[in-house]
PDB file of C-alpha atoms and ligand atoms in Angstrom:
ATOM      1  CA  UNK A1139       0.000   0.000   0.000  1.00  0.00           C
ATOM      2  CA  UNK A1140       1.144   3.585  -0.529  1.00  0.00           C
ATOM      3  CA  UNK A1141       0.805   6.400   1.249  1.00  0.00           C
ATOM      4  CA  UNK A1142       0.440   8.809  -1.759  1.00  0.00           C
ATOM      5  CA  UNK A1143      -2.265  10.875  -1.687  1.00  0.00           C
ATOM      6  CA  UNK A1144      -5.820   9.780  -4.104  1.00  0.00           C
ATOM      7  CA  UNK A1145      -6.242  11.997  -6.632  1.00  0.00           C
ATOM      8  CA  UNK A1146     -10.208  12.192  -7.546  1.00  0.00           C
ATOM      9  CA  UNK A1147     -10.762  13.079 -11.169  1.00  0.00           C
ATOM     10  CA  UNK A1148     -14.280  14.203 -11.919  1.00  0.00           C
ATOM     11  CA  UNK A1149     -15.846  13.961 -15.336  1.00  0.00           C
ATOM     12  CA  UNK A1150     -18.805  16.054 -14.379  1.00  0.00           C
ATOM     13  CA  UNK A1151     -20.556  16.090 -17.780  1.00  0.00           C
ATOM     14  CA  UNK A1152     -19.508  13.971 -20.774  1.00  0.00           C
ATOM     15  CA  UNK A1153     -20.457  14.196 -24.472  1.00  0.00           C
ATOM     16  CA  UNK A1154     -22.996  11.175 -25.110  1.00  0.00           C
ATOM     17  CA  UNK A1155     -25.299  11.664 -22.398  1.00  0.00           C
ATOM     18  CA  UNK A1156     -28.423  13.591 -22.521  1.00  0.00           C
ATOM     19  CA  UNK A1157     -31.015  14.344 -20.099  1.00  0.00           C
ATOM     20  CA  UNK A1158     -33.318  12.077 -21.802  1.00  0.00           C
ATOM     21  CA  UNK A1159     -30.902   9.087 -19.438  1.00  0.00           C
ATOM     22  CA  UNK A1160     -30.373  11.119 -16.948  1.00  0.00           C
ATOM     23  CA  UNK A1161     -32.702  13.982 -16.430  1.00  0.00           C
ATOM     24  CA  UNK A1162     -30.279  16.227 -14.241  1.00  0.00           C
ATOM     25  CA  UNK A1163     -27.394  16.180 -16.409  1.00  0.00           C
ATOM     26  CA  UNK A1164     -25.857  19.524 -15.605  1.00  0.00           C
ATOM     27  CA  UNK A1165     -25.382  21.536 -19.500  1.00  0.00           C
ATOM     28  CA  UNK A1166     -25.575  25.289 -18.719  1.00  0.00           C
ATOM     29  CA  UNK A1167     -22.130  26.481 -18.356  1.00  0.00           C
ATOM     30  CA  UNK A1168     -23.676  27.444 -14.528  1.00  0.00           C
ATOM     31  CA  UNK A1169     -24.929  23.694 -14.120  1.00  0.00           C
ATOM     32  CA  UNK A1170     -21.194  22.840 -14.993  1.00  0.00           C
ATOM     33  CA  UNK A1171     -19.605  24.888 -12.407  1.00  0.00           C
ATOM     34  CA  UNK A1172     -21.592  24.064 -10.270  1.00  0.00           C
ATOM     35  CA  UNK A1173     -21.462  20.205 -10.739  1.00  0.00           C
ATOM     36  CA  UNK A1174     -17.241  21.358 -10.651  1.00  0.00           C
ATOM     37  CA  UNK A1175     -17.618  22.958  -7.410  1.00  0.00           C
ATOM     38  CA  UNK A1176     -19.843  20.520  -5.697  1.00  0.00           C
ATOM     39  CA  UNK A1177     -17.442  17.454  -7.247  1.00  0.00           C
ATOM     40  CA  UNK A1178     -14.193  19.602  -5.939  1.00  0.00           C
ATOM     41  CA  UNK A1179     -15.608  20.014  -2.304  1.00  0.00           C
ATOM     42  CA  UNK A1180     -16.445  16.308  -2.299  1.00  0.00           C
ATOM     43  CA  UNK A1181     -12.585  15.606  -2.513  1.00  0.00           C
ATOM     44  CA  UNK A1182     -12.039  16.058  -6.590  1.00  0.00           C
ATOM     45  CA  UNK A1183      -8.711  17.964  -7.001  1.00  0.00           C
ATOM     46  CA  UNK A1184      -9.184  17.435 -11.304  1.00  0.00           C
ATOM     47  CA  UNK A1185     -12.220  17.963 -13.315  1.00  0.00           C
ATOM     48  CA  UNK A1186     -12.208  16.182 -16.575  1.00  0.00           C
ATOM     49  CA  UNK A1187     -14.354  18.813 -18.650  1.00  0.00           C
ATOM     50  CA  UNK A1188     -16.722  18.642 -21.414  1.00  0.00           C
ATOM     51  CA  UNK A1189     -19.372  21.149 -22.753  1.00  0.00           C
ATOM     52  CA  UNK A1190     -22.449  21.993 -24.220  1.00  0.00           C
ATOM     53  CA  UNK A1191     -24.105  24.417 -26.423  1.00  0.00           C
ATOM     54  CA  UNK A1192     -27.068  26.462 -25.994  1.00  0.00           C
ATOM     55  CA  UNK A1193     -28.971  23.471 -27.261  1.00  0.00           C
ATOM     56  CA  UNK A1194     -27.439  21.021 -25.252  1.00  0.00           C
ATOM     57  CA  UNK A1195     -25.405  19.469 -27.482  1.00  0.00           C
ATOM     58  CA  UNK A1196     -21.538  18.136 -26.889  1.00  0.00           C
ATOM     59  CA  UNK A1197     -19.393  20.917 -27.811  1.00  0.00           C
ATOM     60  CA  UNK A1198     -15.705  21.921 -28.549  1.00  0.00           C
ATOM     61  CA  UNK A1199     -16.317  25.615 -29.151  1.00  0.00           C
ATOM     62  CA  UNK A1200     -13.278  27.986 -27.232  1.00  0.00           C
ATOM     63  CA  UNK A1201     -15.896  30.318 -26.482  1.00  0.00           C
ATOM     64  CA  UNK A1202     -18.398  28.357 -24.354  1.00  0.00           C
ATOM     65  CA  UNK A1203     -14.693  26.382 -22.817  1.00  0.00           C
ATOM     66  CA  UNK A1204     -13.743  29.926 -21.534  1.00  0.00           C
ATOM     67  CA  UNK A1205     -16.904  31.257 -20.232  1.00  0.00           C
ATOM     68  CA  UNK A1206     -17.194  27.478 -17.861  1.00  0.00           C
ATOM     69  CA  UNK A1207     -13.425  27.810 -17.207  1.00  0.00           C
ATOM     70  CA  UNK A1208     -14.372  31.317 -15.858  1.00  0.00           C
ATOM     71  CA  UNK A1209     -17.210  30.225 -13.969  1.00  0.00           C
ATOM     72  CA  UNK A1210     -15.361  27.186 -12.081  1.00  0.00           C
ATOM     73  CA  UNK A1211     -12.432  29.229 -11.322  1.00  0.00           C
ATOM     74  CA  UNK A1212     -14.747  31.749  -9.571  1.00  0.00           C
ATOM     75  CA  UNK A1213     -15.628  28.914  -7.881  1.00  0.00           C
ATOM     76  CA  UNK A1214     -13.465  26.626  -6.411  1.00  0.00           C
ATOM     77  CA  UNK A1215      -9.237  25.728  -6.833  1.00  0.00           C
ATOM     78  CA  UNK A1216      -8.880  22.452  -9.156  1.00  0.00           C
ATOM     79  CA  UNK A1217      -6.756  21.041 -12.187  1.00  0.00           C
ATOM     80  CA  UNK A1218      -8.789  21.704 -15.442  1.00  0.00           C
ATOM     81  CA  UNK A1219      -8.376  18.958 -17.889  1.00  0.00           C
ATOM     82  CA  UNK A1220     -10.015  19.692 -20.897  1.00  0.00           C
ATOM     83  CA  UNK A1221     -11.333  17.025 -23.299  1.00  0.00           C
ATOM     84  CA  UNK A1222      -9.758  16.912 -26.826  1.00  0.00           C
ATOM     85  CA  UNK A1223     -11.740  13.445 -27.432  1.00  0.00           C
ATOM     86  CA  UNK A1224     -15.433  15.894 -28.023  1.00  0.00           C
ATOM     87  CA  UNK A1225     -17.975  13.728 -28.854  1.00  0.00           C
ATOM     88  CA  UNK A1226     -17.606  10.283 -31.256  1.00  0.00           C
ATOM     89  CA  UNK A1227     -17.366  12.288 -34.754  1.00  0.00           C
ATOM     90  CA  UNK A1228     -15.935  15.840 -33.963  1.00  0.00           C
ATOM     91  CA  UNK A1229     -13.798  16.881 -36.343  1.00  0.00           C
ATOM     92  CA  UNK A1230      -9.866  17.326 -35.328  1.00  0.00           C
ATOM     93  CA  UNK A1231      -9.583  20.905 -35.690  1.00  0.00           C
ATOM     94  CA  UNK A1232     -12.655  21.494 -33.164  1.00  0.00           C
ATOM     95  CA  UNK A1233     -11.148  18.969 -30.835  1.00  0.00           C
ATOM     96  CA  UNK A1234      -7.370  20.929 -30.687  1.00  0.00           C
ATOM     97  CA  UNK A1235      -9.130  24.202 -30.499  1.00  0.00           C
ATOM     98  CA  UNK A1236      -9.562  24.807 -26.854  1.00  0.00           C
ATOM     99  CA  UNK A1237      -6.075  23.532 -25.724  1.00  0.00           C
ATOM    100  CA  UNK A1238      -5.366  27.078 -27.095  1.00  0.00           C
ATOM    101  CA  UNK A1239      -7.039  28.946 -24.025  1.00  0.00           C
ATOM    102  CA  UNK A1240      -3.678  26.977 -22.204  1.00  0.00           C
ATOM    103  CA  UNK A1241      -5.723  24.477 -19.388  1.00  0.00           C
ATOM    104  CA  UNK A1242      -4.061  22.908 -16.843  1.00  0.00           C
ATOM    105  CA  UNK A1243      -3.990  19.181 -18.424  1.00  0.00           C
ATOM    106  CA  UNK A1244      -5.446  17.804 -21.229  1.00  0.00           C
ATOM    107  CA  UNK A1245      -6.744  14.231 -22.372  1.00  0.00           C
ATOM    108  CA  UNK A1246      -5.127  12.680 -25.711  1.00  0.00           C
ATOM    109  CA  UNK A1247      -6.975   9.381 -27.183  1.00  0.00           C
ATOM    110  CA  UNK A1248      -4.572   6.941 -27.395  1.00  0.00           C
ATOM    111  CA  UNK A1249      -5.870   5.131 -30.656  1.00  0.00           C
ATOM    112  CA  UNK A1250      -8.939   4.075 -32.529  1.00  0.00           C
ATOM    113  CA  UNK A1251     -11.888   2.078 -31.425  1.00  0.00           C
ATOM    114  CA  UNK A1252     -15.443   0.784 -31.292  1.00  0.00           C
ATOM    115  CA  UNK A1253     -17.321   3.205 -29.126  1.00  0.00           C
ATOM    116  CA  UNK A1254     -20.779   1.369 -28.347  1.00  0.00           C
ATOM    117  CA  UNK A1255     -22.090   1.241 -32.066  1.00  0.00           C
ATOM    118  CA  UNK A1256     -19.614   4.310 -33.153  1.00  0.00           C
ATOM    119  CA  UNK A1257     -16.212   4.303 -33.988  1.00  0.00           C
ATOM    120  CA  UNK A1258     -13.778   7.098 -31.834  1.00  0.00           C
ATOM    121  CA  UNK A1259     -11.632   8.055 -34.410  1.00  0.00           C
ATOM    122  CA  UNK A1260      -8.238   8.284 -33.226  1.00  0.00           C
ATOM    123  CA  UNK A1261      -5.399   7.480 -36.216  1.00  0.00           C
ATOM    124  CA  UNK A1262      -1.966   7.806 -35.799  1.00  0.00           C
ATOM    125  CA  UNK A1263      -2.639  11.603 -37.806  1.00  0.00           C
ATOM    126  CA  UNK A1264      -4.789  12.505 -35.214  1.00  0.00           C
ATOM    127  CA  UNK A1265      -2.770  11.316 -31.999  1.00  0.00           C
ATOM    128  CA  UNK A1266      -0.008  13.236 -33.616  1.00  0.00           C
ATOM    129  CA  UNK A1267      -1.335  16.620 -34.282  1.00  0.00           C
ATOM    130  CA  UNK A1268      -3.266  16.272 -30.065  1.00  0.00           C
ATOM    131  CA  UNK A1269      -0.026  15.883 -29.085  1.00  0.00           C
ATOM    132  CA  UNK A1270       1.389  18.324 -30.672  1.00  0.00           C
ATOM    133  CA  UNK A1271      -0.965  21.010 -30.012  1.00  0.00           C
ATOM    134  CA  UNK A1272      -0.972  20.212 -26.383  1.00  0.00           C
ATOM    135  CA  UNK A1273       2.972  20.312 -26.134  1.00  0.00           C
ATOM    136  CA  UNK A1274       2.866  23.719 -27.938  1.00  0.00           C
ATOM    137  CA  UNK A1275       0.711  25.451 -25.885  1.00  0.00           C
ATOM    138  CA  UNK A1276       2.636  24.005 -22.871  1.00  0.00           C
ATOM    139  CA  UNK A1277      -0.449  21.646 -20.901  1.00  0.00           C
ATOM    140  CA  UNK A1278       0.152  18.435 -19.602  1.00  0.00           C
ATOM    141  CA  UNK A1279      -1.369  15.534 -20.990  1.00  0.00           C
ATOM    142  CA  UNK A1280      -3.579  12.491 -19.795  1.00  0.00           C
ATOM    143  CA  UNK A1281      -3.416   9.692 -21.982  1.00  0.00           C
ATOM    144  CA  UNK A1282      -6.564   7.972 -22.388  1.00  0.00           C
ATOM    145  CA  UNK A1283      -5.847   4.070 -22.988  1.00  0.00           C
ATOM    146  CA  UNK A1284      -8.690   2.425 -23.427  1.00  0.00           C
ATOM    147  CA  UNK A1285      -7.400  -0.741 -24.665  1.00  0.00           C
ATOM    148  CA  UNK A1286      -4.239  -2.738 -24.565  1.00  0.00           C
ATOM    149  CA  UNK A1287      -2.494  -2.034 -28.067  1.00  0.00           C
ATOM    150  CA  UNK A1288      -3.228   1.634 -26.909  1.00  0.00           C
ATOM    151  CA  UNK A1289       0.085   0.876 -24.525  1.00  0.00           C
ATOM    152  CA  UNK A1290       2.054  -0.308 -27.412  1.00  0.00           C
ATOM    153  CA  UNK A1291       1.221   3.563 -29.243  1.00  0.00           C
ATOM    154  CA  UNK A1292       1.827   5.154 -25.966  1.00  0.00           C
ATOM    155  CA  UNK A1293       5.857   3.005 -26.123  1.00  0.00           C
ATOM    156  CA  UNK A1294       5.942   3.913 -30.072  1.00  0.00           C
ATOM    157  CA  UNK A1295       5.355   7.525 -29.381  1.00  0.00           C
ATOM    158  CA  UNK A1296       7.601   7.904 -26.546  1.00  0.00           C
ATOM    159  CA  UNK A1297       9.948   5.810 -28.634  1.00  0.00           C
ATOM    160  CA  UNK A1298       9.852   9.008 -31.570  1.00  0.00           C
ATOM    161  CA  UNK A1299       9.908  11.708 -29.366  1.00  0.00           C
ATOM    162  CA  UNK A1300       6.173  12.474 -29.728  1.00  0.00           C
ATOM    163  CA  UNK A1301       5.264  12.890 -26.274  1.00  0.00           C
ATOM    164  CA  UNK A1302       6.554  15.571 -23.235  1.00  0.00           C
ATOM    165  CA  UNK A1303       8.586  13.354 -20.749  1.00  0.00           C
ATOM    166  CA  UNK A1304       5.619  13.931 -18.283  1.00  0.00           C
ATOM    167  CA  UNK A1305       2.154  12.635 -18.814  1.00  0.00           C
ATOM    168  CA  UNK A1306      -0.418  10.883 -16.778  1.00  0.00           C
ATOM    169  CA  UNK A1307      -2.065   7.763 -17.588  1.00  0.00           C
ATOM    170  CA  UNK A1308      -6.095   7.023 -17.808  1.00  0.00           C
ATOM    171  CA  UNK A1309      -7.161   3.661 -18.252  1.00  0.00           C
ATOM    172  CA  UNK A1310     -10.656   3.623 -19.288  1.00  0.00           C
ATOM    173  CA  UNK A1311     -12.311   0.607 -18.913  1.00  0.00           C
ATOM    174  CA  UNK A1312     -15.544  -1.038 -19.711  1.00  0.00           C
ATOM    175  CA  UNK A1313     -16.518   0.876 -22.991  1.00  0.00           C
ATOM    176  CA  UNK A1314     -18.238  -1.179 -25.104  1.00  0.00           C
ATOM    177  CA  UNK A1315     -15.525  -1.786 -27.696  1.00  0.00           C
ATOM    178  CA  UNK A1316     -12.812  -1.639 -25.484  1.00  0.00           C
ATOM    179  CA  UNK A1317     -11.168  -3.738 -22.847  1.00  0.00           C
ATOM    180  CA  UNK A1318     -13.648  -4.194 -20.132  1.00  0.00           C
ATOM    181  CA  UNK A1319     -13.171  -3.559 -16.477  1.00  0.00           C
ATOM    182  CA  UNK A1320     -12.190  -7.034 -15.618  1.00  0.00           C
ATOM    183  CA  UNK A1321      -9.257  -6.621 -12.605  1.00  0.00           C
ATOM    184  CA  UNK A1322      -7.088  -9.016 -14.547  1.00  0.00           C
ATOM    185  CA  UNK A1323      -7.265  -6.549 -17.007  1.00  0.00           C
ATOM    186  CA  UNK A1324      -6.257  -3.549 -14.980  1.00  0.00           C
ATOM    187  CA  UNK A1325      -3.120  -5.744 -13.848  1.00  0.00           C
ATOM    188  CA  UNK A1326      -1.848  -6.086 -17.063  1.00  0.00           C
ATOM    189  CA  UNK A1327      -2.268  -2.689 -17.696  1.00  0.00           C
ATOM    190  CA  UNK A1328      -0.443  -1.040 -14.761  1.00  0.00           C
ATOM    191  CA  UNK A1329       2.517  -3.623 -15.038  1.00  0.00           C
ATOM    192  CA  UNK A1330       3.420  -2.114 -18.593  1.00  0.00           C
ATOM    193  CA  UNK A1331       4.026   0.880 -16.434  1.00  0.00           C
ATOM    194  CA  UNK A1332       7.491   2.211 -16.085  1.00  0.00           C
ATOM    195  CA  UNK A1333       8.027   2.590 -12.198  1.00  0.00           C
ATOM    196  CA  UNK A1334       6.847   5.636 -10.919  1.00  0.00           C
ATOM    197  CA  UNK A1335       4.686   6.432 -13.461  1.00  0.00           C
ATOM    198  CA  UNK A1336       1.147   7.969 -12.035  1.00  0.00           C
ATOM    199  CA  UNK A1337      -1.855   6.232 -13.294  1.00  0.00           C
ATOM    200  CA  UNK A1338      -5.715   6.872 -12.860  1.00  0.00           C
ATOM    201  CA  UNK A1339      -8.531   4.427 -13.475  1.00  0.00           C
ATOM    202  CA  UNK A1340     -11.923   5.164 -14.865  1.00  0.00           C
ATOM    203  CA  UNK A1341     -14.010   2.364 -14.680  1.00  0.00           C
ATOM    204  CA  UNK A1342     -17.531   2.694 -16.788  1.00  0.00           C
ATOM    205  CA  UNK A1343     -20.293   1.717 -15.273  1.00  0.00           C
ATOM    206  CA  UNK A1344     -20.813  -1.124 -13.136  1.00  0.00           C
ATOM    207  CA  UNK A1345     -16.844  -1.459 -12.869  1.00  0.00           C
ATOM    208  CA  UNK A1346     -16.681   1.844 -11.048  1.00  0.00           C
ATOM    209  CA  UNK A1347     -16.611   0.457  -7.804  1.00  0.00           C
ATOM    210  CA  UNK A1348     -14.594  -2.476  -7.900  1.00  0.00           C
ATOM    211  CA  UNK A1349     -12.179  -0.322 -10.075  1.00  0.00           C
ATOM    212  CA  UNK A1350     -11.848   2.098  -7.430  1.00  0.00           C
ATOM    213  CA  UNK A1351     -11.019   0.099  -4.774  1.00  0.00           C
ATOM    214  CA  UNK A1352      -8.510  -1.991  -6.732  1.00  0.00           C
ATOM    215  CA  UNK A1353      -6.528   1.564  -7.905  1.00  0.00           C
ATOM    216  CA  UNK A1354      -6.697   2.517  -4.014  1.00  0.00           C
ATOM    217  CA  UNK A1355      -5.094  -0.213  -3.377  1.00  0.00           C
ATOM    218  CA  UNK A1356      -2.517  -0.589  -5.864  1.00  0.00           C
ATOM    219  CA  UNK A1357      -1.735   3.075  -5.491  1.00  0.00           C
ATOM    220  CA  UNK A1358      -3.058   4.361  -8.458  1.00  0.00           C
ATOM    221  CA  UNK A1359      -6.097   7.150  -8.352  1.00  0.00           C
ATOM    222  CA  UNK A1360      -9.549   7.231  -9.632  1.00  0.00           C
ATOM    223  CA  UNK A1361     -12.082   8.808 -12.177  1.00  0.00           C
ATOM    224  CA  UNK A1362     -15.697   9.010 -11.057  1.00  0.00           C
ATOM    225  CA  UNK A1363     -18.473  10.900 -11.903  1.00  0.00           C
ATOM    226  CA  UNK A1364     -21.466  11.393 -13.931  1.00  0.00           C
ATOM    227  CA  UNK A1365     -19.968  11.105 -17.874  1.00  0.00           C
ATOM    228  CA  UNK A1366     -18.992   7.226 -16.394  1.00  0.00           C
ATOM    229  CA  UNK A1367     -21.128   6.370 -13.801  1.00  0.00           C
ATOM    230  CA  UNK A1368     -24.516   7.454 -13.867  1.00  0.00           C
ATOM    231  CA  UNK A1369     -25.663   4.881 -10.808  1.00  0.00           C
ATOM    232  CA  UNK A1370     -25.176   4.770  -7.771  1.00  0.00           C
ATOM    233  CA  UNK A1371     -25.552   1.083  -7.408  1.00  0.00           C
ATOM    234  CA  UNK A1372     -27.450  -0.874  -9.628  1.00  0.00           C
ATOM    235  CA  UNK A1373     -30.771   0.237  -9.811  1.00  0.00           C
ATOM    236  CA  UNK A1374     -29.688   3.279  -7.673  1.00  0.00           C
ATOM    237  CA  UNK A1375     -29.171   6.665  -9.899  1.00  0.00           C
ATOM    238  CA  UNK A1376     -26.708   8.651  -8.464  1.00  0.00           C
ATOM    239  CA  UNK A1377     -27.988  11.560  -7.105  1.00  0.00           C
ATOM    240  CA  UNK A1378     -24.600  13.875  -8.601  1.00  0.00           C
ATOM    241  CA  UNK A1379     -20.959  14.058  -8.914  1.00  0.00           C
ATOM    242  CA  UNK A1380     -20.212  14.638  -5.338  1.00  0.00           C
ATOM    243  CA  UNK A1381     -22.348  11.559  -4.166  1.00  0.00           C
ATOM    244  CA  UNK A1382     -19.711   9.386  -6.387  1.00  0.00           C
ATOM    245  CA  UNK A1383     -16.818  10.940  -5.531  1.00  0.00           C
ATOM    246  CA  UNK A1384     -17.720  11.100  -1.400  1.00  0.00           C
ATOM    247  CA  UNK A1385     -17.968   6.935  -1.643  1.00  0.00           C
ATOM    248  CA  UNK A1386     -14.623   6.891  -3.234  1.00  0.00           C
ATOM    249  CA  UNK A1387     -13.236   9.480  -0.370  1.00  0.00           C
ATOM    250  CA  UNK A1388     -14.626   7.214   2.128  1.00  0.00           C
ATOM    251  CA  UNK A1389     -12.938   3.587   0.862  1.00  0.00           C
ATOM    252  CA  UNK A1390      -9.658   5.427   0.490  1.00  0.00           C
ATOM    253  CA  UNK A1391      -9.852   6.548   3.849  1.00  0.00           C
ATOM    254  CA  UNK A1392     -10.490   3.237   5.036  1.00  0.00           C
ATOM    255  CA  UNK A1393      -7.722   1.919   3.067  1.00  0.00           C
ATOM    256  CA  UNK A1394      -5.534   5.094   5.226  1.00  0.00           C
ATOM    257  CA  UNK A1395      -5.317   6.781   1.833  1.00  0.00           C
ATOM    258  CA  UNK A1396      -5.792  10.611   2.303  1.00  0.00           C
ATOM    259  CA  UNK A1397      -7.662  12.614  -0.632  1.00  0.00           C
ATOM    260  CA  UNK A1398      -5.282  14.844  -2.530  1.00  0.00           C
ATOM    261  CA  UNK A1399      -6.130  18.402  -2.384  1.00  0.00           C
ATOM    262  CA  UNK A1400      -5.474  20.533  -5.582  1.00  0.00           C
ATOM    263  CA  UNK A1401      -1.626  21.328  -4.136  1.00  0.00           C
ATOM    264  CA  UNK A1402      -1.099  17.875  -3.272  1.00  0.00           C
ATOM    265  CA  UNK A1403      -2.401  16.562  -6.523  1.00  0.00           C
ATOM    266  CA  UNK A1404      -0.081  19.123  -8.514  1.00  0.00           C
ATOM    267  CA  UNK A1405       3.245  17.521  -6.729  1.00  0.00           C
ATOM    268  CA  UNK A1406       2.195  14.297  -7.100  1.00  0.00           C
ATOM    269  CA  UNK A1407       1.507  14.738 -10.878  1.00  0.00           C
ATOM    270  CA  UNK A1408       5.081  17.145 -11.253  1.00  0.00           C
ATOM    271  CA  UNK A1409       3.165  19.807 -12.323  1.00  0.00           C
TER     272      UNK A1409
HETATM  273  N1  KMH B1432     -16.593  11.220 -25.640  1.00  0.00           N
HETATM  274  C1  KMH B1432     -15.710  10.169 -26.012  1.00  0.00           C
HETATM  275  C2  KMH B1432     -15.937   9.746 -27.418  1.00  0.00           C
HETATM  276  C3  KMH B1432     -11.949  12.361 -23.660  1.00  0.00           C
HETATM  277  O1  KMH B1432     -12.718  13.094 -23.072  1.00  0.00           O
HETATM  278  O2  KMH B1432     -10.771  12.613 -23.844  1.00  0.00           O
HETATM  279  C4  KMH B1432     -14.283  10.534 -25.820  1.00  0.00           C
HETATM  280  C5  KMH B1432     -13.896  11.037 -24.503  1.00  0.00           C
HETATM  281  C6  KMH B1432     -12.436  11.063 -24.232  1.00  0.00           C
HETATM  282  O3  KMH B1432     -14.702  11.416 -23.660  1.00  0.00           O
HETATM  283 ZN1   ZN B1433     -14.340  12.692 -21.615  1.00  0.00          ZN
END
């Protein structure tokens, strides 16, 4: 066991849900920051952000990025990690654009796959020019693997120079069309990890919890929120972010595992 600090990332929002699944889905760049703030005083030191537009629809526009990056800072202190995945289908330009306005982090798909009945387009073109753009405007990068040969990109990139010496690791399991949340699977994946190397697991769904409690253990940290996990337990909605994230503060404590705040979570990350 380790005594390093659990860093909760919370992906308040997401692109493919709508409140048709789950009715209070927070869209309004207020609902957002608010969702933020409640998910960052629940023990969340990084919010993993998405947006809408005025209609509700996924959205990579700068604009409405800025005005919800305004309206969580007012807020609350956390890491903002900004998606660059969008929704399945956004075009690549719209994805790099709001790495421009300089966030804290920002996610970068680690390769193509099956996304439910989609495909999340993510060629070796598109990796490269994510990457790029986030190295240029100086933001740190998560790298979302959501399946094993993902790894083998992540070595071939590193291998060509293509990525900053420091990144953070996602594994994102349990996406139908990727590797599922299976434990044995999360093994595998950390023990490709050079040592030292900080790691987060998001586990979709029904894998949430025992995902969790594995990465306490093991000393990795933990995605949870809504864009995952939109039960509590099966059966169960969850009632918000901050419901998931206080069950996930609670098992770490049990395991003696403080909850990162946002300075802790910078140091342990190098950033
Ligand atoms: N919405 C998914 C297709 C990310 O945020 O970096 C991609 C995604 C990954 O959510
Ligand atoms: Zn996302």
């Amino acid at each position: 066991m380790t005594d390093t600090p659990l860093i909760i990332t919370c992906p308040v929002v997401g692109a493919e849900l709508t409140r048709e699944v789950y009715p209070s889905l927070p869209i309004t760049p207020e609902e957002i920051a608010e969702a933020a703030r409640g998910a960052v005083e629940a023990g969340a030191s990084i919010i993993h952000l998405h947006v809408r537009d005025e209609q509700g629809k996924p959205s990579q526009r700068t604009d409405v990025f800025e005005t919800v990056t305004k309206k969580i800072r007012d807020r609350c202190d956390c890491i903002l990690q900004y998606s660059t995945g969008g929704a399945v289908g956004t075009p690549l330009e719209e994805r790099c654009g709001p790495v421009k306005l300089k966030p804290d982090m920002a996610t970068l798909s680690m390769g193509s796959m099956n996304f439910g009945p989609d495909i999340y387009e993510n060629t070796e073109h598109t990796i490269r020019t994510i990457a790029g753009v986030i190295q240029e405007n100086g933001v740190m990068p998560e790298l979302e693997v959501f399946d094993y040969g993902m790894m083998e990109t992540v070595a071939r990139f590193r291998r060509k120079g293509l990525l900053p010496e420091k990144y953070h690791l996602d594994f994102v399991l349990g996406v139908p069309g990727g590797m599922t949340g299976d434990i044995r699977n999360l093994i595998l994946l950390k023990d490709r990890l050079d040592p030292g190397q900080t790691w987060t697991v998001a586990g979709v769904g029904r894998y949430q919890l025992p995902l969790s409690t594995h990465a306490i253990a093991m000393g990795g940290h933990v995605r949870v929120g809504i864009e995952d996990n939109i039960y509590y337990r099966k059966g169960e909605p969850a009632t918000s972010n901050a419901q998931l994230i206080e069950r996930v503060a609670r098992i770490a404590q049990e395991f003696g595992r403080a909850v990162a705040d946002v300075e802790a979570a910078r140091k342990i990350l190098s950033m």
